[in-house]
Amino acid sequence: MHSTNPTRRSFVKAALAASAAPLILPGRVFGQTAPSNRISVGMIGTGRQMHHVNLPQFLENEHAIVRAVCDVDRWRVENAKSAVDRHYGNRDCDAHHDWREIIARDDIDAVMISTPDHWHVPMALAAVQAGKHVSCEKPLTMSIAEGRLLADAAKEAGVTFRTDTECRSEPMMHRAAELVLNGRIGKLTRIEVTLPTMDEPGGNPRPMPVPADLNYDLWLGPAPEAPYTVDRVHPPRSWGRPGWMRWRGTSEGVITNWGTHLLDVAQLANGTERTGPVEVEASGVYPEPGSGLWDVLYTFEARYRYADGLSMDYRTAEAPVIRFEGEDGWIQCVWLRRGGLEPGITAHDESLLASEIGEDEIRLPRREDKEDFIHGIRTGEPTMADAEIGHRTCSVGQIAHIAVQRGRKLAWDPDAERFTNDEEANALLARPMRGDWM
């Protein structure tokens, strides 16, 4: 009952052993703050995710202090500054409107990037090259080529890097991954990942006056030049769901934006978080021309094959679910309450969910996301999802998106990070960027 793939098991155990080894890091890695003191953090992007999740966690961390906030939206950055000052009982937090000012500060040790997807790599790349530690929202990248550039740069810089994804710290996801890796369902043969359908057609494309609070030119940055309309950006003076998540100039939609949460856990439990599948075929539906501004996929279905024969199905449905099937049974996690499903972990045999992980088995680290980042800076230990892992996770969704566009089965070389049977698909591994941002 507890047999598992020996190659996958030994690889994961070796990787975990290496990550647990103490690291000796150069003093420059820690900026102006020694590991034992509070780490100075700059928040880049003060929108919905920062407001509800990221900033509160940093404010509550005893080893960190938020010294600066930055956003191109004046209302948002002033809200963030007020929240920081209120928490610390002073007026010391600095408000910036240009992220480059945060990167240039010698008194900032680390940055939290909570911007639209198209800004993640340019900002994170500049930060690691300046010796800053980086926590960056998922999805880490907008293309496979820029992901490789960032992962290599982060490794070369020797800084702490965390790809910010909630599922890696979610207890039931962590539990499922440990049980699968330790063979509780036998050899893993199939994974199924489903996402809720969220990105329906729509959005008003009509140009509008730019709000006084917003520096729209800097918001666009490397994205294609396009006139301002509220449905391309975010609701003014609101924390509502933004339109940028549904425009391909700034996001690939749920196939990478939401999908990387669950794809990260799939890659982890499969022991492939630093590599990827070898084959993909996919289909999907884009909005009809003229149906509105938003143009990301709103339904898709993909199938992958890994080198050991494992298959993974990835598609839109009603709820975010990940299911692991092995030769001896299955484990399933429902992440959020959607489509009539209740959140929780289930298995073919409920008793295995209480199974203890032995001392000689794979034990995955588990810390809350911001705690994991600060822990990495203080100790020099790798985070649970560094830049390489974040890039690889994102690339799983990206090769499916390319397969949708090519309309054929694609052979993928995860070592070379190229398709071996379609040069036109390889032309889609990079994205054009406007301006000199990288």
Tab-separated table of C-alpha atoms in Angstrom:
chain	number	residue	atom	x	y	z
A	1	MET	CA	0.000	0.000	0.000
A	2	HIS	CA	2.873	2.364	0.666
A	3	SER	CA	4.894	1.722	-2.491
A	4	THR	CA	5.728	4.746	-4.622
A	5	ASN	CA	7.813	5.722	-7.602
A	6	PRO	CA	11.445	5.200	-6.372
A	7	THR	CA	12.867	7.777	-8.761
A	8	ARG	CA	10.396	10.486	-7.731
A	9	ARG	CA	10.790	9.650	-4.031
A	10	SER	CA	14.603	9.666	-4.054
A	11	PHE	CA	14.719	12.892	-6.086
A	12	VAL	CA	12.425	14.713	-3.677
A	13	LYS	CA	14.276	13.457	-0.588
A	14	ALA	CA	17.587	14.583	-2.078
A	15	ALA	CA	16.184	18.005	-2.945
A	16	LEU	CA	14.763	18.468	0.549
A	17	ALA	CA	18.033	17.403	2.155
A	18	ALA	CA	19.907	19.960	0.086
A	19	SER	CA	17.430	22.713	0.950
A	20	ALA	CA	17.753	21.974	4.664
A	21	ALA	CA	21.521	22.498	4.631
A	22	PRO	CA	22.655	25.751	6.272
A	23	LEU	CA	23.801	28.417	3.845
A	24	ILE	CA	26.567	30.946	4.325
A	25	LEU	CA	25.490	34.091	2.555
A	26	PRO	CA	27.499	37.220	1.813
A	27	GLY	CA	26.729	40.252	3.921
A	28	ARG	CA	25.418	42.182	0.910
A	29	VAL	CA	22.508	39.738	0.634
A	30	PHE	CA	21.111	41.129	3.868
A	31	GLY	CA	21.222	44.745	2.728
A	32	GLN	CA	21.506	47.109	5.675
A	33	THR	CA	19.819	44.749	8.133
A	34	ALA	CA	21.496	41.843	9.923
A	35	PRO	CA	19.505	38.587	9.939
A	36	SER	CA	18.751	38.938	13.660
A	37	ASN	CA	17.151	42.377	13.296
A	38	ARG	CA	13.878	43.472	11.736
A	39	ILE	CA	13.811	43.292	7.973
A	40	SER	CA	12.835	46.492	6.174
A	41	VAL	CA	10.133	45.814	3.590
A	42	GLY	CA	8.860	47.914	0.702
A	43	MET	CA	5.401	47.116	-0.679
A	44	ILE	CA	5.188	47.555	-4.466
A	45	GLY	CA	1.566	47.530	-5.593
A	46	THR	CA	-1.100	48.397	-3.032
A	47	GLY	CA	-4.243	47.019	-4.657
A	48	ARG	CA	-6.747	44.390	-3.598
A	49	GLN	CA	-4.316	41.547	-2.852
A	50	MET	CA	-2.042	43.799	-0.827
A	51	HIS	CA	-4.969	45.335	1.059
A	52	HIS	CA	-6.672	42.082	2.020
A	53	VAL	CA	-3.762	39.649	2.358
A	54	ASN	CA	-0.166	40.768	1.922
A	55	LEU	CA	0.153	43.936	3.989
A	56	PRO	CA	-1.666	42.590	7.082
A	57	GLN	CA	0.663	39.571	7.208
A	58	PHE	CA	3.808	41.689	7.037
A	59	LEU	CA	2.503	44.082	9.683
A	60	GLU	CA	1.917	41.176	12.056
A	61	ASN	CA	5.357	39.647	11.537
A	62	GLU	CA	7.624	40.527	14.461
A	63	HIS	CA	10.761	40.184	12.339
A	64	ALA	CA	9.684	42.621	9.619
A	65	ILE	CA	8.887	46.326	9.434
A	66	VAL	CA	7.124	47.973	6.500
A	67	ARG	CA	9.008	51.179	5.712
A	68	ALA	CA	7.578	52.163	2.346
A	69	VAL	CA	4.583	51.581	0.075
A	70	CYS	CA	4.285	52.286	-3.636
A	71	ASP	CA	1.538	52.439	-6.235
A	72	VAL	CA	0.667	54.381	-9.376
A	73	ASP	CA	-2.801	54.960	-7.881
A	74	ARG	CA	-2.696	57.797	-5.338
A	75	TRP	CA	-5.843	56.691	-3.460
A	76	ARG	CA	-4.507	53.197	-2.997
A	77	VAL	CA	-1.049	54.185	-1.847
A	78	GLU	CA	-2.444	56.715	0.624
A	79	ASN	CA	-4.692	54.002	2.052
A	80	ALA	CA	-1.685	51.734	2.440
A	81	LYS	CA	0.412	54.406	4.136
A	82	SER	CA	-2.422	55.133	6.555
A	83	ALA	CA	-2.742	51.439	7.411
A	84	VAL	CA	0.985	51.124	8.098
A	85	ASP	CA	1.176	54.313	10.173
A	86	ARG	CA	-1.911	53.309	12.134
A	87	HIS	CA	-0.429	49.906	12.919
A	88	TYR	CA	2.918	51.265	14.139
A	89	GLY	CA	1.431	54.350	15.795
A	90	ASN	CA	3.556	56.847	13.865
A	91	ARG	CA	3.800	58.615	10.479
A	92	ASP	CA	7.093	57.072	9.339
A	93	CYS	CA	5.942	55.071	6.307
A	94	ASP	CA	7.004	56.631	3.008
A	95	ALA	CA	4.618	56.683	0.037
A	96	HIS	CA	6.088	56.356	-3.460
A	97	HIS	CA	4.466	56.476	-6.879
A	98	ASP	CA	7.356	55.025	-8.903
A	99	TRP	CA	8.547	51.519	-7.995
A	100	ARG	CA	12.099	52.329	-9.062
A	101	GLU	CA	12.415	54.617	-6.055
A	102	ILE	CA	11.792	51.650	-3.742
A	103	ILE	CA	14.448	49.551	-5.505
A	104	ALA	CA	16.973	52.390	-5.240
A	105	ARG	CA	16.626	52.761	-1.458
A	106	ASP	CA	19.552	51.403	0.564
A	107	ASP	CA	17.373	51.043	3.669
A	108	ILE	CA	14.949	48.576	2.028
A	109	ASP	CA	16.048	44.947	2.420
A	110	ALA	CA	13.093	43.213	0.777
A	111	VAL	CA	10.159	43.937	-1.498
A	112	MET	CA	6.692	42.465	-1.830
A	113	ILE	CA	5.445	42.760	-5.424
A	114	SER	CA	1.636	42.750	-5.603
A	115	THR	CA	1.104	44.330	-9.016
A	116	PRO	CA	-0.708	43.193	-12.172
A	117	ASP	CA	0.961	40.182	-13.776
A	118	HIS	CA	2.722	42.065	-16.576
A	119	TRP	CA	4.915	43.930	-14.093
A	120	HIS	CA	6.093	40.923	-12.046
A	121	VAL	CA	9.265	40.038	-13.925
A	122	PRO	CA	10.553	43.556	-14.735
A	123	MET	CA	10.202	44.602	-11.092
A	124	ALA	CA	11.477	41.346	-9.587
A	125	LEU	CA	14.455	41.272	-11.956
A	126	ALA	CA	15.441	44.827	-11.041
A	127	ALA	CA	15.068	44.005	-7.346
A	128	VAL	CA	17.245	40.887	-7.332
A	129	GLN	CA	19.874	42.642	-9.421
A	130	ALA	CA	19.926	45.350	-6.746
A	131	GLY	CA	20.458	42.706	-4.044
A	132	LYS	CA	16.925	42.893	-2.634
A	133	HIS	CA	15.050	39.866	-1.345
A	134	VAL	CA	11.820	39.368	-3.275
A	135	SER	CA	8.385	37.964	-2.607
A	136	CYS	CA	6.334	38.171	-5.790
A	137	GLU	CA	2.699	37.354	-6.388
A	138	LYS	CA	1.764	34.459	-8.608
A	139	PRO	CA	1.697	33.935	-11.511
A	140	LEU	CA	5.358	34.755	-11.500
A	141	THR	CA	5.691	35.419	-15.234
A	142	MET	CA	3.910	36.282	-18.476
A	143	SER	CA	6.189	34.116	-20.642
A	144	ILE	CA	8.551	31.170	-20.351
A	145	ALA	CA	11.516	33.146	-21.680
A	146	GLU	CA	11.239	35.869	-19.047
A	147	GLY	CA	10.682	33.243	-16.352
A	148	ARG	CA	13.981	31.595	-17.199
A	149	LEU	CA	15.711	34.989	-17.126
A	150	LEU	CA	14.328	35.765	-13.667
A	151	ALA	CA	15.006	32.328	-12.164
A	152	ASP	CA	18.634	32.459	-13.304
A	153	ALA	CA	19.073	36.031	-12.074
A	154	ALA	CA	17.656	35.232	-8.628
A	155	LYS	CA	19.975	32.251	-8.280
A	156	GLU	CA	23.008	34.257	-9.373
A	157	ALA	CA	22.191	37.123	-6.993
A	158	GLY	CA	21.958	34.758	-4.017
A	159	VAL	CA	18.948	36.566	-2.549
A	160	THR	CA	15.905	35.039	-0.875
A	161	PHE	CA	13.050	34.679	-3.346
A	162	ARG	CA	9.521	33.491	-2.740
A	163	THR	CA	6.779	32.934	-5.296
A	164	ASP	CA	3.740	34.014	-3.345
A	165	THR	CA	1.061	31.317	-3.566
A	166	GLU	CA	-1.403	30.493	-0.811
A	167	CYS	CA	-1.897	26.820	-1.656
A	168	ARG	CA	1.716	25.907	-0.818
A	169	SER	CA	0.914	26.850	2.815
A	170	GLU	CA	-2.661	25.504	2.848
A	171	PRO	CA	-2.748	22.646	5.445
A	172	MET	CA	-4.872	20.237	3.405
A	173	MET	CA	-2.787	20.792	0.268
A	174	HIS	CA	0.399	20.240	2.254
A	175	ARG	CA	-1.082	17.091	3.766
A	176	ALA	CA	-2.165	15.721	0.394
A	177	ALA	CA	1.267	16.331	-1.153
A	178	GLU	CA	3.066	14.584	1.714
A	179	LEU	CA	0.766	11.565	1.563
A	180	VAL	CA	1.149	11.241	-2.200
A	181	LEU	CA	4.933	11.630	-2.105
A	182	ASN	CA	5.140	8.957	0.588
A	183	GLY	CA	3.166	6.417	-1.408
A	184	ARG	CA	-0.065	6.307	0.556
A	185	ILE	CA	-2.015	5.843	-2.695
A	186	GLY	CA	0.664	3.756	-4.368
A	187	LYS	CA	2.398	4.893	-7.513
A	188	LEU	CA	0.868	8.153	-8.731
A	189	THR	CA	-0.658	7.667	-12.185
A	190	ARG	CA	-2.967	10.628	-12.796
A	191	ILE	CA	-3.626	14.153	-11.542
A	192	GLU	CA	-6.728	16.208	-12.239
A	193	VAL	CA	-6.856	19.971	-11.696
A	194	THR	CA	-9.989	22.041	-12.223
A	195	LEU	CA	-10.572	25.784	-11.949
A	196	PRO	CA	-13.805	27.791	-11.776
A	197	THR	CA	-14.838	29.556	-14.965
A	198	MET	CA	-14.355	33.231	-14.094
A	199	ASP	CA	-13.150	35.142	-17.134
A	200	GLU	CA	-16.306	35.484	-19.233
A	201	PRO	CA	-16.414	37.847	-22.224
A	202	GLY	CA	-17.255	41.479	-21.649
A	203	GLY	CA	-15.613	44.701	-20.614
A	204	ASN	CA	-16.235	48.144	-22.031
A	205	PRO	CA	-13.512	49.015	-24.592
A	206	ARG	CA	-14.615	52.650	-24.970
A	207	PRO	CA	-11.774	55.090	-24.127
A	208	MET	CA	-12.378	57.175	-21.016
A	209	PRO	CA	-10.619	60.049	-19.234
A	210	VAL	CA	-7.846	58.821	-16.962
A	211	PRO	CA	-8.774	59.284	-13.266
A	212	ALA	CA	-6.829	61.991	-11.456
A	213	ASP	CA	-5.513	59.419	-8.956
A	214	LEU	CA	-3.876	57.218	-11.606
A	215	ASN	CA	-0.574	57.436	-13.486
A	216	TYR	CA	-1.844	55.360	-16.381
A	217	ASP	CA	1.334	55.515	-18.472
A	218	LEU	CA	3.371	53.975	-15.663
A	219	TRP	CA	0.587	51.473	-14.943
A	220	LEU	CA	0.827	50.247	-18.561
A	221	GLY	CA	4.629	50.117	-18.538
A	222	PRO	CA	5.673	47.091	-20.633
A	223	ALA	CA	2.101	46.253	-21.684
A	224	PRO	CA	0.891	47.114	-25.215
A	225	GLU	CA	-0.094	50.735	-25.661
A	226	ALA	CA	-3.864	51.024	-25.268
A	227	PRO	CA	-6.321	53.766	-24.287
A	228	TYR	CA	-7.526	53.959	-20.711
A	229	THR	CA	-10.853	52.371	-19.873
A	230	VAL	CA	-11.818	51.344	-16.368
A	231	ASP	CA	-12.386	47.709	-17.380
A	232	ARG	CA	-8.756	47.446	-18.496
A	233	VAL	CA	-7.414	48.546	-15.105
A	234	HIS	CA	-9.302	48.451	-11.775
A	235	PRO	CA	-12.372	50.166	-10.306
A	236	PRO	CA	-11.436	53.642	-8.998
A	237	ARG	CA	-11.376	53.984	-5.208
A	238	SER	CA	-12.467	50.386	-4.753
A	239	TRP	CA	-11.095	46.937	-3.944
A	240	GLY	CA	-13.301	45.230	-6.544
A	241	ARG	CA	-12.017	42.548	-8.926
A	242	PRO	CA	-9.873	44.279	-11.568
A	243	GLY	CA	-10.331	44.080	-15.316
A	244	TRP	CA	-6.610	43.655	-15.989
A	245	MET	CA	-6.947	39.968	-15.056
A	246	ARG	CA	-9.027	39.484	-18.219
A	247	TRP	CA	-6.946	41.419	-20.777
A	248	ARG	CA	-4.068	39.564	-22.433
A	249	GLY	CA	-1.895	42.650	-22.409
A	250	THR	CA	-1.563	42.322	-18.633
A	251	SER	CA	-2.550	38.717	-17.765
A	252	GLU	CA	-3.065	35.309	-19.343
A	253	GLY	CA	-6.295	34.806	-17.368
A	254	VAL	CA	-7.116	31.909	-15.051
A	255	ILE	CA	-4.989	29.416	-16.999
A	256	THR	CA	-1.964	30.923	-15.228
A	257	ASN	CA	-3.337	33.515	-12.793
A	258	TRP	CA	-5.565	31.273	-10.691
A	259	GLY	CA	-4.184	28.061	-12.080
A	260	THR	CA	-0.712	28.401	-10.620
A	261	HIS	CA	-2.140	27.927	-7.118
A	262	LEU	CA	-3.155	24.353	-7.865
A	263	LEU	CA	-0.526	23.580	-10.486
A	264	ASP	CA	2.083	24.358	-7.830
A	265	VAL	CA	0.658	21.637	-5.570
A	266	ALA	CA	0.415	19.216	-8.517
A	267	GLN	CA	4.077	19.748	-9.379
A	268	LEU	CA	5.066	19.413	-5.702
A	269	ALA	CA	3.215	16.126	-5.130
A	270	ASN	CA	4.532	14.761	-8.418
A	271	GLY	CA	8.142	15.548	-7.516
A	272	THR	CA	8.502	17.663	-10.662
A	273	GLU	CA	8.547	21.202	-9.269
A	274	ARG	CA	11.903	21.945	-10.955
A	275	THR	CA	11.048	20.382	-14.292
A	276	GLY	CA	7.815	19.760	-16.181
A	277	PRO	CA	5.788	17.565	-18.537
A	278	VAL	CA	7.040	16.283	-21.887
A	279	GLU	CA	3.836	16.559	-23.883
A	280	VAL	CA	0.723	18.740	-23.946
A	281	GLU	CA	-2.416	19.080	-26.015
A	282	ALA	CA	-5.119	21.618	-25.285
A	283	SER	CA	-8.184	23.382	-26.589
A	284	GLY	CA	-9.962	26.495	-25.396
A	285	VAL	CA	-12.461	29.210	-26.167
A	286	TYR	CA	-11.623	32.894	-26.511
A	287	PRO	CA	-14.318	35.589	-26.596
A	288	GLU	CA	-15.733	36.320	-30.032
A	289	PRO	CA	-14.292	39.418	-31.728
A	290	GLY	CA	-16.414	42.436	-30.881
A	291	SER	CA	-17.839	40.900	-27.713
A	292	GLY	CA	-15.987	43.347	-25.476
A	293	LEU	CA	-12.582	44.318	-24.157
A	294	TRP	CA	-11.635	41.118	-22.332
A	295	ASP	CA	-9.840	38.570	-24.477
A	296	VAL	CA	-8.343	35.863	-22.239
A	297	LEU	CA	-9.437	32.222	-22.481
A	298	TYR	CA	-12.632	31.707	-20.556
A	299	THR	CA	-12.791	27.931	-20.931
A	300	PHE	CA	-9.990	25.486	-21.666
A	301	GLU	CA	-9.056	21.833	-21.382
A	302	ALA	CA	-5.506	20.471	-21.399
A	303	ARG	CA	-3.868	17.089	-21.023
A	304	TYR	CA	-0.202	16.569	-20.151
A	305	ARG	CA	2.073	13.569	-20.137
A	306	TYR	CA	5.169	13.364	-17.916
A	307	ALA	CA	8.318	11.376	-18.681
A	308	ASP	CA	7.311	8.507	-16.374
A	309	GLY	CA	3.925	8.141	-18.067
A	310	LEU	CA	1.851	10.061	-15.531
A	311	SER	CA	-0.985	12.065	-17.074
A	312	MET	CA	-2.507	15.303	-15.824
A	313	ASP	CA	-5.817	16.803	-16.905
A	314	TYR	CA	-6.270	20.548	-16.385
A	315	ARG	CA	-9.519	22.327	-17.230
A	316	THR	CA	-12.118	24.894	-16.283
A	317	ALA	CA	-15.132	23.587	-14.368
A	318	GLU	CA	-17.171	24.860	-11.406
A	319	ALA	CA	-14.768	24.590	-8.479
A	320	PRO	CA	-11.021	24.645	-7.716
A	321	VAL	CA	-10.186	20.973	-7.131
A	322	ILE	CA	-7.036	18.875	-7.244
A	323	ARG	CA	-7.281	15.087	-7.344
A	324	PHE	CA	-4.420	12.588	-7.112
A	325	GLU	CA	-5.005	9.056	-8.380
A	326	GLY	CA	-2.608	6.213	-7.707
A	327	GLU	CA	-2.464	2.475	-8.216
A	328	ASP	CA	-3.926	1.940	-4.730
A	329	GLY	CA	-6.434	4.802	-4.347
A	330	TRP	CA	-6.984	8.550	-4.510
A	331	ILE	CA	-6.834	11.800	-2.522
A	332	GLN	CA	-8.785	14.957	-3.420
A	333	CYS	CA	-8.743	18.547	-2.166
A	334	VAL	CA	-11.509	21.095	-2.781
A	335	TRP	CA	-9.934	24.484	-2.183
A	336	LEU	CA	-12.892	26.868	-1.993
A	337	ARG	CA	-16.673	26.555	-1.750
A	338	ARG	CA	-17.847	26.629	-5.356
A	339	GLY	CA	-20.278	24.690	-7.529
A	340	GLY	CA	-21.951	22.995	-4.572
A	341	LEU	CA	-18.669	21.516	-3.296
A	342	GLU	CA	-17.449	22.120	0.246
A	343	PRO	CA	-13.756	22.841	0.970
A	344	GLY	CA	-11.784	19.956	2.423
A	345	ILE	CA	-9.666	16.891	1.828
A	346	THR	CA	-11.097	13.430	1.147
A	347	ALA	CA	-9.672	10.043	0.159
A	348	HIS	CA	-10.739	6.599	-0.962
A	349	ASP	CA	-9.972	5.479	2.596
A	350	GLU	CA	-10.532	8.230	5.129
A	351	SER	CA	-8.211	6.541	7.631
A	352	LEU	CA	-5.151	7.277	5.505
A	353	LEU	CA	-5.699	11.010	6.084
A	354	ALA	CA	-4.601	10.395	9.686
A	355	SER	CA	-1.527	8.452	8.595
A	356	GLU	CA	1.632	9.623	10.344
A	357	ILE	CA	4.677	10.569	8.298
A	358	GLY	CA	7.668	8.611	9.589
A	359	GLU	CA	11.066	10.001	10.477
A	360	ASP	CA	12.605	8.354	7.406
A	361	GLU	CA	9.895	9.601	5.025
A	362	ILE	CA	9.553	12.815	3.029
A	363	ARG	CA	8.574	15.707	5.290
A	364	LEU	CA	7.727	18.890	3.474
A	365	PRO	CA	8.385	22.229	5.193
A	366	ARG	CA	5.264	24.216	5.961
A	367	ARG	CA	5.126	27.876	6.976
A	368	GLU	CA	2.592	30.604	6.280
A	369	ASP	CA	3.529	32.449	3.109
A	370	LYS	CA	4.974	35.709	4.486
A	371	GLU	CA	6.459	33.845	7.434
A	372	ASP	CA	8.234	31.597	4.921
A	373	PHE	CA	9.718	34.626	3.143
A	374	ILE	CA	10.976	36.307	6.300
A	375	HIS	CA	12.269	32.980	7.619
A	376	GLY	CA	14.288	32.548	4.432
A	377	ILE	CA	15.875	35.985	4.783
A	378	ARG	CA	16.734	35.476	8.455
A	379	THR	CA	18.150	31.960	8.136
A	380	GLY	CA	19.423	31.752	4.565
A	381	GLU	CA	17.263	28.660	4.012
A	382	PRO	CA	15.389	28.346	0.704
A	383	THR	CA	11.729	29.328	0.688
A	384	MET	CA	9.106	26.698	-0.071
A	385	ALA	CA	8.647	28.066	-3.615
A	386	ASP	CA	11.631	29.960	-4.995
A	387	ALA	CA	11.934	31.634	-8.396
A	388	GLU	CA	12.799	28.379	-10.198
A	389	ILE	CA	9.742	26.634	-8.765
A	390	GLY	CA	7.516	29.624	-9.506
A	391	HIS	CA	8.755	29.751	-13.082
A	392	ARG	CA	8.284	26.016	-13.625
A	393	THR	CA	4.770	26.091	-12.182
A	394	CYS	CA	3.794	28.992	-14.405
A	395	SER	CA	5.296	27.333	-17.469
A	396	VAL	CA	2.936	24.345	-17.072
A	397	GLY	CA	-0.007	26.670	-17.710
A	398	GLN	CA	1.862	28.588	-20.390
A	399	ILE	CA	2.689	25.582	-22.571
A	400	ALA	CA	-1.012	24.636	-22.450
A	401	HIS	CA	-1.918	28.163	-23.532
A	402	ILE	CA	0.522	27.877	-26.427
A	403	ALA	CA	-0.970	24.493	-27.362
A	404	VAL	CA	-4.420	26.124	-27.500
A	405	GLN	CA	-3.081	28.737	-29.896
A	406	ARG	CA	-1.296	26.159	-32.072
A	407	GLY	CA	-4.228	23.729	-32.092
A	408	ARG	CA	-2.081	20.603	-31.971
A	409	LYS	CA	-0.268	18.227	-29.642
A	410	LEU	CA	3.139	19.613	-28.680
A	411	ALA	CA	6.255	17.786	-27.523
A	412	TRP	CA	8.038	19.721	-24.759
A	413	ASP	CA	11.645	19.415	-23.610
A	414	PRO	CA	11.615	20.639	-19.983
A	415	ASP	CA	15.430	20.761	-19.838
A	416	ALA	CA	15.883	22.937	-22.914
A	417	GLU	CA	12.492	24.617	-22.338
A	418	ARG	CA	11.609	24.365	-25.999
A	419	PHE	CA	9.099	22.521	-28.130
A	420	THR	CA	10.732	19.824	-30.229
A	421	ASN	CA	8.067	19.531	-32.929
A	422	ASP	CA	6.861	23.073	-33.634
A	423	GLU	CA	9.043	26.117	-34.264
A	424	GLU	CA	6.008	28.380	-34.480
A	425	ALA	CA	5.166	27.325	-30.931
A	426	ASN	CA	8.719	28.250	-29.877
A	427	ALA	CA	8.093	31.735	-31.252
A	428	LEU	CA	5.451	32.107	-28.509
A	429	LEU	CA	7.873	31.406	-25.638
A	430	ALA	CA	8.606	35.125	-25.300
A	431	ARG	CA	6.274	38.114	-25.300
A	432	PRO	CA	6.893	41.536	-26.784
A	433	MET	CA	7.455	44.291	-24.261
A	434	ARG	CA	6.940	47.994	-24.802
A	435	GLY	CA	9.798	50.173	-23.648
A	436	ASP	CA	13.108	49.356	-22.016
A	437	TRP	CA	11.977	47.690	-18.789
A	438	MET	CA	14.319	44.687	-18.708
